[in-house]
Short mmCIF file of C-alpha atoms in Angstrom, two decimals:
data_model
loop_
_atom_site.label_atom_id
_atom_site.label_comp_id
_atom_site.label_asym_id
_atom_site.label_seq_id
_atom_site.Cartn_x
_atom_site.Cartn_y
_atom_site.Cartn_z
CA UNK A 1306 -2.79 -2.67 -24.79
CA UNK A 1307 -6.24 -2.60 -23.65
CA UNK A 1308 -6.29 -1.11 -20.48
CA UNK A 1309 -8.60 -3.14 -17.89
CA UNK A 1310 -11.93 -1.46 -17.35
CA UNK A 1311 -11.40 0.13 -14.18
CA UNK A 1312 -13.94 -1.90 -11.31
CA UNK A 1313 -16.01 -0.21 -9.13
CA UNK A 1314 -15.29 0.15 -6.26
CA UNK A 1315 -17.21 -1.33 -3.15
CA UNK A 1316 -19.22 1.41 -1.96
CA UNK A 1317 -19.04 1.13 1.84
CA UNK A 1318 -21.87 1.54 3.87
CA UNK A 1319 -24.29 0.16 1.19
CA UNK A 1320 -22.61 -3.30 0.07
CA UNK A 1321 -20.88 -4.28 3.11
CA UNK A 1322 -23.93 -4.75 5.47
CA UNK A 1323 -25.81 -6.61 3.03
CA UNK A 1324 -22.52 -8.82 2.95
CA UNK A 1325 -22.87 -9.14 7.00
CA UNK A 1326 -25.89 -10.20 6.72
CA UNK A 1327 -25.92 -13.03 4.16
CA UNK A 1328 -22.64 -14.36 6.38
CA UNK A 1329 -24.93 -14.36 9.74
CA UNK A 1330 -27.86 -15.52 7.89
CA UNK A 1331 -25.44 -18.87 6.63
CA UNK A 1332 -24.18 -18.90 10.32
CA UNK A 1333 -27.39 -19.43 11.85
CA UNK A 1334 -28.67 -21.61 9.03
CA UNK A 1335 -25.35 -23.96 9.81
CA UNK A 1336 -26.92 -24.56 13.33
CA UNK A 1337 -23.82 -22.45 15.11
CA UNK A 1338 -25.84 -19.80 16.61
CA UNK A 1339 -28.56 -22.04 17.98
CA UNK A 1340 -25.99 -24.30 19.18
CA UNK A 1341 -24.62 -21.04 21.48
CA UNK A 1342 -28.31 -19.92 22.54
CA UNK A 1343 -29.05 -23.31 23.50
CA UNK A 1344 -26.19 -23.61 25.20
CA UNK A 1345 -26.47 -20.38 27.53
CA UNK A 1346 -29.96 -21.15 27.89
CA UNK A 1347 -28.80 -24.58 29.61
CA UNK A 1348 -25.71 -22.63 31.83
CA UNK A 1349 -28.52 -20.52 33.00
CA UNK A 1350 -30.91 -23.31 33.49
CA UNK A 1351 -28.28 -24.73 35.46
CA UNK A 1352 -27.17 -22.05 37.20
CA UNK A 1353 -30.99 -22.04 38.30
CA UNK A 1354 -31.43 -25.21 39.98
CA UNK A 1355 -28.09 -24.68 41.57
CA UNK A 1356 -28.74 -21.30 43.37
CA UNK A 1357 -32.41 -23.18 44.60
CA UNK A 1358 -30.11 -26.12 46.12
CA UNK A 1359 -27.18 -23.92 47.71
CA UNK A 1360 -30.12 -21.98 49.04
CA UNK A 1361 -31.48 -25.21 50.43
CA UNK A 1362 -28.03 -26.10 52.31
CA UNK A 1363 -27.63 -22.48 53.73
CA UNK A 1364 -31.14 -22.43 55.29
CA UNK A 1365 -29.95 -26.47 56.60
CA UNK A 1366 -26.55 -25.56 57.75
CA UNK A 1367 -26.97 -21.60 58.61
CA UNK A 1368 -24.33 -20.44 55.93
CA UNK A 1369 -24.21 -18.33 53.12
CA UNK A 1370 -22.64 -18.56 49.83
CA UNK A 1371 -20.90 -16.20 47.97
CA UNK A 1372 -22.18 -15.28 44.34
CA UNK A 1373 -19.09 -16.77 43.03
CA UNK A 1374 -18.71 -19.99 44.88
CA UNK A 1375 -22.18 -20.82 43.21
CA UNK A 1376 -21.35 -19.61 39.92
CA UNK A 1377 -18.43 -21.73 40.19
CA UNK A 1378 -20.55 -24.86 41.13
CA UNK A 1379 -22.93 -24.10 38.14
CA UNK A 1380 -20.07 -24.16 36.03
CA UNK A 1381 -18.32 -27.76 37.56
CA UNK A 1382 -22.02 -29.09 36.86
CA UNK A 1383 -22.22 -27.36 33.57
CA UNK A 1384 -18.88 -29.44 32.39
CA UNK A 1385 -19.40 -32.48 34.64
CA UNK A 1386 -22.45 -33.50 32.33
CA UNK A 1387 -20.60 -33.46 29.44
CA UNK A 1388 -18.29 -36.11 31.03
CA UNK A 1389 -21.07 -37.62 31.91
CA UNK A 1390 -22.85 -37.65 28.76
CA UNK A 1391 -19.67 -39.16 27.15
CA UNK A 1392 -19.99 -41.70 29.28
CA UNK A 1393 -23.28 -43.01 29.27
CA UNK A 1394 -23.48 -42.46 25.45
CA UNK A 1395 -20.41 -44.93 25.56
CA UNK A 1396 -21.84 -47.11 28.00
CA UNK A 1397 -24.85 -47.59 26.32
CA UNK A 1398 -23.00 -48.25 22.96
CA UNK A 1399 -20.56 -51.06 24.57
CA UNK A 1400 -24.27 -52.52 25.29
CA UNK A 1401 -25.54 -52.12 21.90
CA UNK A 1402 -28.06 -50.12 22.20
CA UNK A 1403 -28.75 -45.99 21.09
CA UNK A 1404 -31.10 -45.46 24.45
CA UNK A 1405 -29.36 -45.08 27.57
CA UNK A 1406 -31.15 -46.21 30.19
CA UNK A 1407 -30.83 -46.72 34.26
CA UNK A 1408 -28.59 -49.27 33.99
CA UNK A 1409 -25.98 -47.13 32.56
CA UNK A 1410 -27.04 -43.91 35.04
CA UNK A 1411 -25.93 -46.91 37.70
CA UNK A 1412 -22.60 -47.36 36.47
CA UNK A 1413 -21.96 -43.86 36.78
CA UNK A 1414 -22.38 -43.79 40.02
CA UNK A 1415 -20.04 -47.07 40.75
CA UNK A 1416 -17.24 -44.75 41.73
CA UNK A 1417 -18.35 -44.08 45.80
CA UNK A 1418 -20.70 -47.16 47.11
CA UNK A 1419 -22.42 -45.14 49.13
CA UNK A 1420 -23.21 -42.90 45.70
CA UNK A 1421 -24.31 -46.29 43.93
CA UNK A 1422 -26.65 -47.18 46.84
CA UNK A 1423 -28.53 -44.06 46.64
CA UNK A 1424 -28.95 -43.91 43.50
CA UNK A 1425 -29.77 -47.54 42.96
CA UNK A 1426 -32.44 -46.92 45.72
CA UNK A 1427 -33.79 -44.44 43.41
CA UNK A 1428 -34.13 -46.77 40.60
CA UNK A 1429 -36.32 -49.25 42.19
CA UNK A 1430 -38.28 -46.62 43.67
CA UNK A 1431 -39.22 -45.08 40.23
CA UNK A 1432 -39.46 -49.24 39.08
CA UNK A 1433 -41.97 -49.68 41.62
CA UNK A 1434 -43.97 -46.55 40.51
CA UNK A 1435 -44.30 -47.55 37.34
CA UNK A 1436 -45.32 -51.15 38.15
CA UNK A 1437 -48.48 -48.63 40.28
CA UNK A 1438 -48.84 -47.00 36.85
CA UNK A 1439 -49.24 -50.38 34.97
CA UNK A 1440 -51.71 -52.03 37.48
CA UNK A 1441 -53.84 -48.49 37.49
CA UNK A 1442 -54.00 -48.53 33.78
CA UNK A 1443 -54.90 -52.01 33.61
CA UNK A 1444 -57.58 -51.49 35.83
CA UNK A 1445 -58.87 -48.45 34.32
CA UNK A 1446 -58.97 -50.34 30.83
CA UNK A 1447 -60.85 -53.74 31.98
CA UNK A 1448 -63.17 -51.27 33.79
CA UNK A 1449 -64.18 -49.90 30.36
CA UNK A 1450 -64.61 -52.67 28.94
CA UNK A 1451 -68.00 -53.16 31.10
CA UNK A 1452 -66.86 -54.20 34.31
CA UNK A 1453 -67.82 -52.17 36.88
CA UNK A 1454 -65.91 -50.90 39.73
CA UNK A 1455 -68.16 -51.39 43.37
CA UNK A 1456 -68.41 -47.01 42.64
CA UNK A 1457 -70.05 -47.62 39.24
CA UNK A 1458 -72.53 -50.47 40.36
CA UNK A 1459 -74.02 -48.35 42.87
CA UNK A 1460 -74.49 -45.43 40.80
CA UNK A 1461 -76.65 -47.48 38.73
CA UNK A 1462 -78.37 -49.08 41.67
CA UNK A 1463 -79.58 -44.97 42.54
CA UNK A 1464 -80.88 -44.43 39.23
CA UNK A 1465 -83.22 -46.93 39.08
CA UNK A 1466 -84.40 -45.82 42.77
CA UNK A 1467 -85.24 -42.47 41.21
CA UNK A 1468 -86.68 -43.41 38.51
CA UNK A 1469 -89.78 -45.73 40.82
CA UNK A 1470 -90.46 -42.12 42.46
CA UNK A 1471 -91.40 -40.26 39.67
CA UNK B 371 -45.64 -15.96 40.98
CA UNK B 372 -46.32 -18.64 43.27
CA UNK B 373 -44.10 -18.53 46.77
CA UNK B 374 -43.06 -21.85 47.76
CA UNK B 375 -40.72 -20.74 49.90
CA UNK B 376 -37.82 -21.36 47.74
CA UNK B 377 -37.98 -22.70 44.24
CA UNK B 378 -37.72 -26.57 42.75
CA UNK B 379 -35.49 -28.98 44.74
CA UNK B 380 -34.02 -30.33 41.56
CA UNK B 381 -33.10 -30.21 38.08
CA UNK B 382 -36.16 -30.62 35.59
CA UNK B 383 -36.61 -34.01 33.27
CA UNK B 384 -36.39 -31.92 30.25
CA UNK B 385 -33.54 -29.83 31.01
CA UNK B 386 -31.40 -33.12 31.94
CA UNK B 387 -32.34 -34.18 28.86
CA UNK B 388 -30.82 -31.20 26.73
CA UNK B 389 -27.77 -31.09 28.65
CA UNK B 390 -26.75 -34.42 27.80
CA UNK B 391 -27.76 -34.47 24.08
CA UNK B 392 -25.52 -31.40 23.74
CA UNK B 393 -22.46 -33.48 24.46
CA UNK B 394 -23.71 -36.80 22.67
CA UNK B 395 -21.05 -37.68 19.46
CA UNK B 396 -24.05 -39.71 17.72
CA UNK B 397 -27.24 -38.04 16.65
CA UNK B 398 -29.33 -40.84 17.43
CA UNK B 399 -27.92 -40.78 21.18
CA UNK B 400 -31.51 -40.92 23.26
CA UNK B 401 -31.72 -40.58 26.98
CA UNK B 402 -35.30 -42.83 28.01
CA UNK B 403 -37.87 -41.06 30.84
CA UNK B 404 -36.52 -43.05 33.76
CA UNK B 405 -32.73 -42.89 32.82
CA UNK B 406 -33.53 -38.76 32.30
CA UNK B 407 -35.25 -38.91 36.04
CA UNK B 408 -32.57 -40.48 37.29
CA UNK B 409 -29.97 -38.49 36.12
CA UNK B 410 -31.80 -35.26 37.72
CA UNK B 411 -31.46 -37.49 41.21
CA UNK B 412 -27.46 -37.89 40.37
CA UNK B 413 -26.74 -34.35 39.40
CA UNK B 414 -28.74 -33.15 42.50
CA UNK B 415 -26.78 -34.99 44.79
CA UNK B 416 -23.44 -33.87 43.02
CA UNK B 417 -24.37 -29.73 43.43
CA UNK B 418 -25.52 -30.80 47.36
CA UNK B 419 -22.20 -32.95 47.80
CA UNK B 420 -20.03 -29.90 46.25
CA UNK B 421 -22.17 -27.44 48.36
CA UNK B 422 -21.93 -29.00 51.83
CA UNK B 423 -18.13 -30.03 50.96
CA UNK B 424 -17.33 -26.14 50.61
CA UNK B 425 -18.88 -25.71 53.96
CA UNK B 426 -17.21 -28.01 56.12
CA UNK B 427 -14.21 -27.01 54.72
CA UNK B 428 -14.63 -23.99 56.85
CA UNK B 429 -12.45 -24.55 59.21
CA UNK B 430 -12.10 -20.91 60.98
CA UNK B 431 -15.51 -19.84 62.26
CA UNK B 432 -16.95 -17.71 59.16
CA UNK B 433 -20.29 -18.69 57.95
CA UNK B 434 -19.37 -17.52 54.66
CA UNK B 435 -18.64 -19.63 51.74
CA UNK B 436 -16.14 -18.83 48.84
CA UNK B 437 -14.77 -20.23 46.10
CA UNK B 438 -11.89 -21.00 48.07
CA UNK B 439 -13.36 -23.43 50.48
CA UNK B 440 -14.65 -25.14 47.03
CA UNK B 441 -11.28 -25.36 45.50
CA UNK B 442 -9.99 -27.56 48.90
CA UNK B 443 -12.99 -29.90 48.03
CA UNK B 444 -13.27 -30.61 44.67
CA UNK B 445 -10.44 -32.85 43.90
CA UNK B 446 -12.38 -35.32 46.18
CA UNK B 447 -15.43 -34.48 44.21
CA UNK B 448 -14.47 -35.20 41.54
CA UNK B 449 -12.64 -38.16 42.64
CA UNK B 450 -15.98 -39.35 44.07
CA UNK B 451 -18.18 -39.04 40.60
#
């Protein structure tokens, strides 16, 4: 009968933390902890903006929101974002796209006619400001190609006058 | 720090983007810039609606809004969105 060699008992205090560190590193590498941290940061960002917007209503309507009510609105908003996100993703996928567009956002706002009107209006404002940006860029690039704007022509003329005064 | 008589009256574009991407099931799903801005507007409306509705739920002469008032208006708010 051969006796099995006695295994050294794991040294408490020395080895256990080592294992913990490895496990934590693996979890972090797996992205779990990062995900939680991101969620916390996003919740904080939402809470901050909700606080700002409630402050506006406070000043406008001369009321005060309790901290709990602001926290509740913040939590509700955060959770609603999950519903919004999943809907948006499905709308985009339904249209055979991987990028969510303003059309998808408008669909989100369909349940209340006043909300839909407001969002549609905002969407049109965005579209027209985009057109303006494009116009500006087009003018800039055509100016760079040699067509001088009236301002530049004036400057050129002034330079010539100066050289005559030598 | 600059005092602007309050803080930014809305959601930041990149915060909105990250908020949405947090819950997408497909890793390839993106949100275009205009949609991000529009979602920021939508969220702003959502928060303002919640805040204002809670205020209106105050039948009494109090000027403090608490979770009680919020509970009263929550069902309709969620139905509207």
